[in-house]
Short mmCIF file of C-alpha atoms in Angstrom, two decimals:
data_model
loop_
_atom_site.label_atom_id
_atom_site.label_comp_id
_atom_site.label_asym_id
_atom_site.label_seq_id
_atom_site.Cartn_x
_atom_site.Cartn_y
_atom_site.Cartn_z
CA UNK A 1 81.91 76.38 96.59
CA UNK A 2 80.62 79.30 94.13
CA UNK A 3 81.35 82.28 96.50
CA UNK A 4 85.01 80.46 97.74
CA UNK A 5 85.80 80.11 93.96
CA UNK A 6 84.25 83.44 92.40
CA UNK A 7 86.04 85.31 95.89
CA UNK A 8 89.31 83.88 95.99
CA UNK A 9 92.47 85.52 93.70
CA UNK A 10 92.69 85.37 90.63
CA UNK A 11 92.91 87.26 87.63
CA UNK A 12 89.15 88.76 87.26
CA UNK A 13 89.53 90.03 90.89
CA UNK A 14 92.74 91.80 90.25
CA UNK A 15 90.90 93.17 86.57
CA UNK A 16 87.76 94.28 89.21
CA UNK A 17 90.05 95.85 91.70
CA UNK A 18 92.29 98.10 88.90
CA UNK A 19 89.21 99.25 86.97
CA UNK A 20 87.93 100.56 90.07
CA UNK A 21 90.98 102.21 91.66
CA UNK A 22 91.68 103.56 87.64
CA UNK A 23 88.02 104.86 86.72
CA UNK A 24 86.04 104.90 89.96
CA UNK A 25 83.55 102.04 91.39
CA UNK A 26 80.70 103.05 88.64
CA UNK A 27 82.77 102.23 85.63
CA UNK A 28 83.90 99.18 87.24
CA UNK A 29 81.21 97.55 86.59
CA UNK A 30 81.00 97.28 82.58
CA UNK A 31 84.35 94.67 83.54
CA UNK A 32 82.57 92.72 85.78
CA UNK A 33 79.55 92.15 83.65
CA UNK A 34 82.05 90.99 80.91
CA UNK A 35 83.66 88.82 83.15
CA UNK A 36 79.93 87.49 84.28
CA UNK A 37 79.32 87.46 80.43
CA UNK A 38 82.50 85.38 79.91
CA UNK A 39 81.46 82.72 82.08
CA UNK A 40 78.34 81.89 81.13
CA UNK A 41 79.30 81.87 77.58
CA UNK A 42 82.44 79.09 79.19
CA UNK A 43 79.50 77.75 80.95
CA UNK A 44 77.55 77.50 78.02
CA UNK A 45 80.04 75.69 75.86
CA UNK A 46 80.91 72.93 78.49
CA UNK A 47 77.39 72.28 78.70
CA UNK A 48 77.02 71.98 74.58
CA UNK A 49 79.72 69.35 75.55
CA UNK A 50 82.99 71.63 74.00
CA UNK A 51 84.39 71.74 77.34
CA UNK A 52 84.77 67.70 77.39
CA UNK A 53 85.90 68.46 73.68
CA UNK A 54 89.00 70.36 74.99
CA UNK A 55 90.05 67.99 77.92
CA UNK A 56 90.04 65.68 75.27
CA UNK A 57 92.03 67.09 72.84
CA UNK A 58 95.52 68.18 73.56
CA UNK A 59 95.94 70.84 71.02
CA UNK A 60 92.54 72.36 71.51
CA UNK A 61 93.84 72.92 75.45
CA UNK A 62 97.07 73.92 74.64
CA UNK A 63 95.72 76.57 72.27
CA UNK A 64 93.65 78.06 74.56
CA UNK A 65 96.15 77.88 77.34
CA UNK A 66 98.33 80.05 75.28
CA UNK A 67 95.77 82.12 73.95
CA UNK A 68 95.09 83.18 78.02
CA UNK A 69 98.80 83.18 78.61
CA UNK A 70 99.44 85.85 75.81
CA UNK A 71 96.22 87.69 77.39
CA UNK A 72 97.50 88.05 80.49
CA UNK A 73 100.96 89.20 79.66
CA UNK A 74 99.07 91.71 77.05
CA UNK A 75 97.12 92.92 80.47
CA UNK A 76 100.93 93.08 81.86
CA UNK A 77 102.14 95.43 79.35
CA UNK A 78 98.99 98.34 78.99
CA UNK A 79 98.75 98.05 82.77
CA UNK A 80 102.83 98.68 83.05
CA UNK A 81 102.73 101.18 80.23
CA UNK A 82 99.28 103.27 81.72
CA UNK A 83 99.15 106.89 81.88
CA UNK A 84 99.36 108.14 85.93
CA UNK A 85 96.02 110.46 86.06
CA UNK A 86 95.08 112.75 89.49
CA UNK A 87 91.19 112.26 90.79
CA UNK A 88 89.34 114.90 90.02
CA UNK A 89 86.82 116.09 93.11
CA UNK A 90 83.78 113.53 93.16
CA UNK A 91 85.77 110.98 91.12
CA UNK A 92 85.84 108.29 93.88
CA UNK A 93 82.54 108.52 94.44
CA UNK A 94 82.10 107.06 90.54
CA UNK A 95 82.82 109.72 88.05
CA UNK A 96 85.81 108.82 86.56
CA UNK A 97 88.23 111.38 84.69
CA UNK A 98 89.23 109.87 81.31
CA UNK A 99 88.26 105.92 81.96
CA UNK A 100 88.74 103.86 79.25
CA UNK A 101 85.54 102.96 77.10
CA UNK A 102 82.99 100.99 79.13
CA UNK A 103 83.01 98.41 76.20
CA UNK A 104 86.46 98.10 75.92
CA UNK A 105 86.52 97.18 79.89
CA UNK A 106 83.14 94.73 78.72
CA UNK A 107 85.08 92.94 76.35
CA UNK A 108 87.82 93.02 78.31
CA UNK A 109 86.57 91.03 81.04
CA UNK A 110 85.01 88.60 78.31
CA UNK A 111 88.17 87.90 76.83
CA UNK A 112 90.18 87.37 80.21
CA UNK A 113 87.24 85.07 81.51
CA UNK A 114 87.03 82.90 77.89
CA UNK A 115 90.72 82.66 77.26
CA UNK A 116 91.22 80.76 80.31
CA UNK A 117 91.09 76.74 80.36
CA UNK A 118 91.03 76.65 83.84
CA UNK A 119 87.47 78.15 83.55
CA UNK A 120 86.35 75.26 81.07
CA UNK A 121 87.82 72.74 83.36
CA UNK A 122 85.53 74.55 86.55
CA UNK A 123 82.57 74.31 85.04
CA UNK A 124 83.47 70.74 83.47
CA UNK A 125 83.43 69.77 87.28
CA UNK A 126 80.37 70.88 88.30
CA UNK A 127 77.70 70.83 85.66
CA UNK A 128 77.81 67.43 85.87
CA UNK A 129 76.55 67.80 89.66
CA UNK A 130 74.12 70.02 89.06
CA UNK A 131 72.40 67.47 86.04
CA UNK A 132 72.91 63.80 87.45
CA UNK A 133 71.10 60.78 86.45
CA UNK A 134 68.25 62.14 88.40
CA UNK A 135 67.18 65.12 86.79
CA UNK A 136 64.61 64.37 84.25
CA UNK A 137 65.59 64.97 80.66
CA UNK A 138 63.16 67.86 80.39
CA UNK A 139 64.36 69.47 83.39
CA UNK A 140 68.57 69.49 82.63
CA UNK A 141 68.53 72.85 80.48
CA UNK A 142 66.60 74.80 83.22
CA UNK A 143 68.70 73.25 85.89
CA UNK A 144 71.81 74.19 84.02
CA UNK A 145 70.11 77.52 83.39
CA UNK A 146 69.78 78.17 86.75
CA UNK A 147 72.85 77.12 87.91
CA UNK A 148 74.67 79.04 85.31
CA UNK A 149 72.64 82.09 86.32
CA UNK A 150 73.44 81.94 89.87
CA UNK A 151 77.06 81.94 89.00
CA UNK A 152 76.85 85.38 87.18
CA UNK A 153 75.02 86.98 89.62
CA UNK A 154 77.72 86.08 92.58
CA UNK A 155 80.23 86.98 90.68
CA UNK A 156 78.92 90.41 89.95
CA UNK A 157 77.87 90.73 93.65
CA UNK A 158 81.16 89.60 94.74
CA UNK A 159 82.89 91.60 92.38
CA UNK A 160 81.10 94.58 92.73
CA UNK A 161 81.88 94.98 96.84
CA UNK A 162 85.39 94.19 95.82
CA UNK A 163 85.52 97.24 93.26
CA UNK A 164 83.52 99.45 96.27
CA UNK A 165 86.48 98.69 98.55
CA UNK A 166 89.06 99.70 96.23
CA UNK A 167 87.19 102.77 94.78
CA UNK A 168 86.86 103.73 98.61
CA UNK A 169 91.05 104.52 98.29
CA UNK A 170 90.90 105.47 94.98
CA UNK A 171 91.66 109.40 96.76
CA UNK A 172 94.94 108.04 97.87
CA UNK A 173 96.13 104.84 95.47
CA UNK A 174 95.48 107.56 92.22
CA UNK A 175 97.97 110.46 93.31
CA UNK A 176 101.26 109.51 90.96
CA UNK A 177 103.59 107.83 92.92
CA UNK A 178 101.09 105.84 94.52
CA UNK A 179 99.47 104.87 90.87
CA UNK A 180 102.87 104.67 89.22
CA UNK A 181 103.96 101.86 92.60
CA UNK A 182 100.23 100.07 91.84
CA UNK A 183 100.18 99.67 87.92
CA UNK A 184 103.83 97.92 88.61
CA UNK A 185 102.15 95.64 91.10
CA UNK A 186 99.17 94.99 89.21
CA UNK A 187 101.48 94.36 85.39
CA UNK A 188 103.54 92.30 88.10
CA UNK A 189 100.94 90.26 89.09
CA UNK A 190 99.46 89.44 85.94
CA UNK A 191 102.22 88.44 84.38
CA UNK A 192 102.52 86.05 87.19
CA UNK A 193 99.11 84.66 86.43
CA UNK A 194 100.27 84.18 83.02
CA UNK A 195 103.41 81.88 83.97
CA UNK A 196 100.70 80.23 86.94
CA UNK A 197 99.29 78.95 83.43
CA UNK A 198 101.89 78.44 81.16
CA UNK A 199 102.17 75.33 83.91
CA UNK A 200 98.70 73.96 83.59
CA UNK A 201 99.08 70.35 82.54
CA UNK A 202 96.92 68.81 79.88
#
C-alpha cells in the first residue's frame, strides 16, 4: 500500500520529476527529502492526535485545503513564469547550471507535502493499523516510529529513481522549446492538482 501510494501521481512526483529535469538528478534530491520531511512531520501530528483534530473540525480542514490549493497554483505560476536555461556539458549527469537554492527546493517539498489534507487524512487511515488494541502501550511510539520511518525512506527511494529517469533526458527536455513546452505542462498540471482539491469534501 506504501509503494502504490508514495509511486502513484500526484503532486510530489511531478515536484521530483521538474527539479530533476530543471537542476539535474543531484539537486533533486534536497526536494525529496523535504517532501520525506513533510510527511513525517503530517505523520507526526496525526499521531499527537491533530490529524483526528482536523477531520473533526470543518474550518481547520477547510483552511488547510485552501492553504494547499493556493500552494499549488503558486507552484503553477513560478513554474509558468521560469527562465528557459541550456545544459551545460556534464549537467545531466548532476551538476546543475544555476538551480535554485537546495533549501528553497527543501522547504519547498515541506510545504507542498504539509499543506495538503489529503496527507493528514492518509496517515489518519493507517496509523491506526499499525497501533491496534494489541500493541502494548509501551510499544505504540516505536511502532509508529517505525512505521513512520519506513514511509520516508520509500518515498525518497521511490522518488529518487523517478528524478534518475527524468535527469536521464534532461540533454533533450532542457533545450528551449522543449523546456518552454514542459514548464507549460508541468504549471498545467499543477494547477490541476489544485482544482483536484478545491473538491475535497469535508
Amino acid at each position: 500500500m506504501v509503494i502504490c501510494t508514495v509511486s502513484s501521481p500526484g503532486p510530489g512526483v511531478l515536484m521530483t520529476l521538474d527539479n530533476a529535469i530543471a537542476n539535474g538528478w543531484r539537486a533533486s534530491l534536497s526536494g525529496v527529502f523535504g517532501l520525506a520531511l513533510g510527511a513525517a512531520m503530517m505523520a507526526g501530528l496525526t499521531s499527537a492526535g491533530i490529524g483526528l483534530l482536523v477531520r473533526s473540525s470543518q474550518p481547520l480542514f477547510l483552511f488547510l485545503k485552501y492553504c494547499g490549493v493556493l500552494y499549488l497554483f503558486y507552484l503553477a505560476c513560478i513554474t509558468w513564469r521560469r527562465e528557459v536555461r541550456r545544459v551545460a556539458p556534464g549537467a545531466a549527469s548532476g551538476h546543475p547550471v544555476q538551480p535554485s537554492g537546495r533549501w528553497t527546493r527543501l522547504v519547498r517539498g515541506v510545504l507542498l507535502q504539509t499543506s495538503n489534507p489529503k496527507s493528514l487524512l492518509f496517515f489518519l487511515s493507517v496509523l491506526p493499523q499499525v497501533v491496534d488494541g494489541t500493541t502494548a502501550p509501551a510499544g505504540r511510539p516505536l511502532a509508529l516510529g517505525v512505521a513512520i520511518a519506513t514511509y520516508c525512506v520509500v518515498l525518497v527511494v521511490i522518488h529518487a529513481v523517478y528524478a534518475a529517469l527524468a535527469a536521464r533526458a534532461r540533454n533533450w527536455l532542457s533545450q528551449p522549446r522543449a523546456a518552454r513546452l514542459l514548464s507549460r505542462i508541468s504549471a498545467a498540471v499543477f494547477f490541476a492538482f489544485g482544482i483536484m482539491m478545491l473538491t475535497l469534501k469535508f
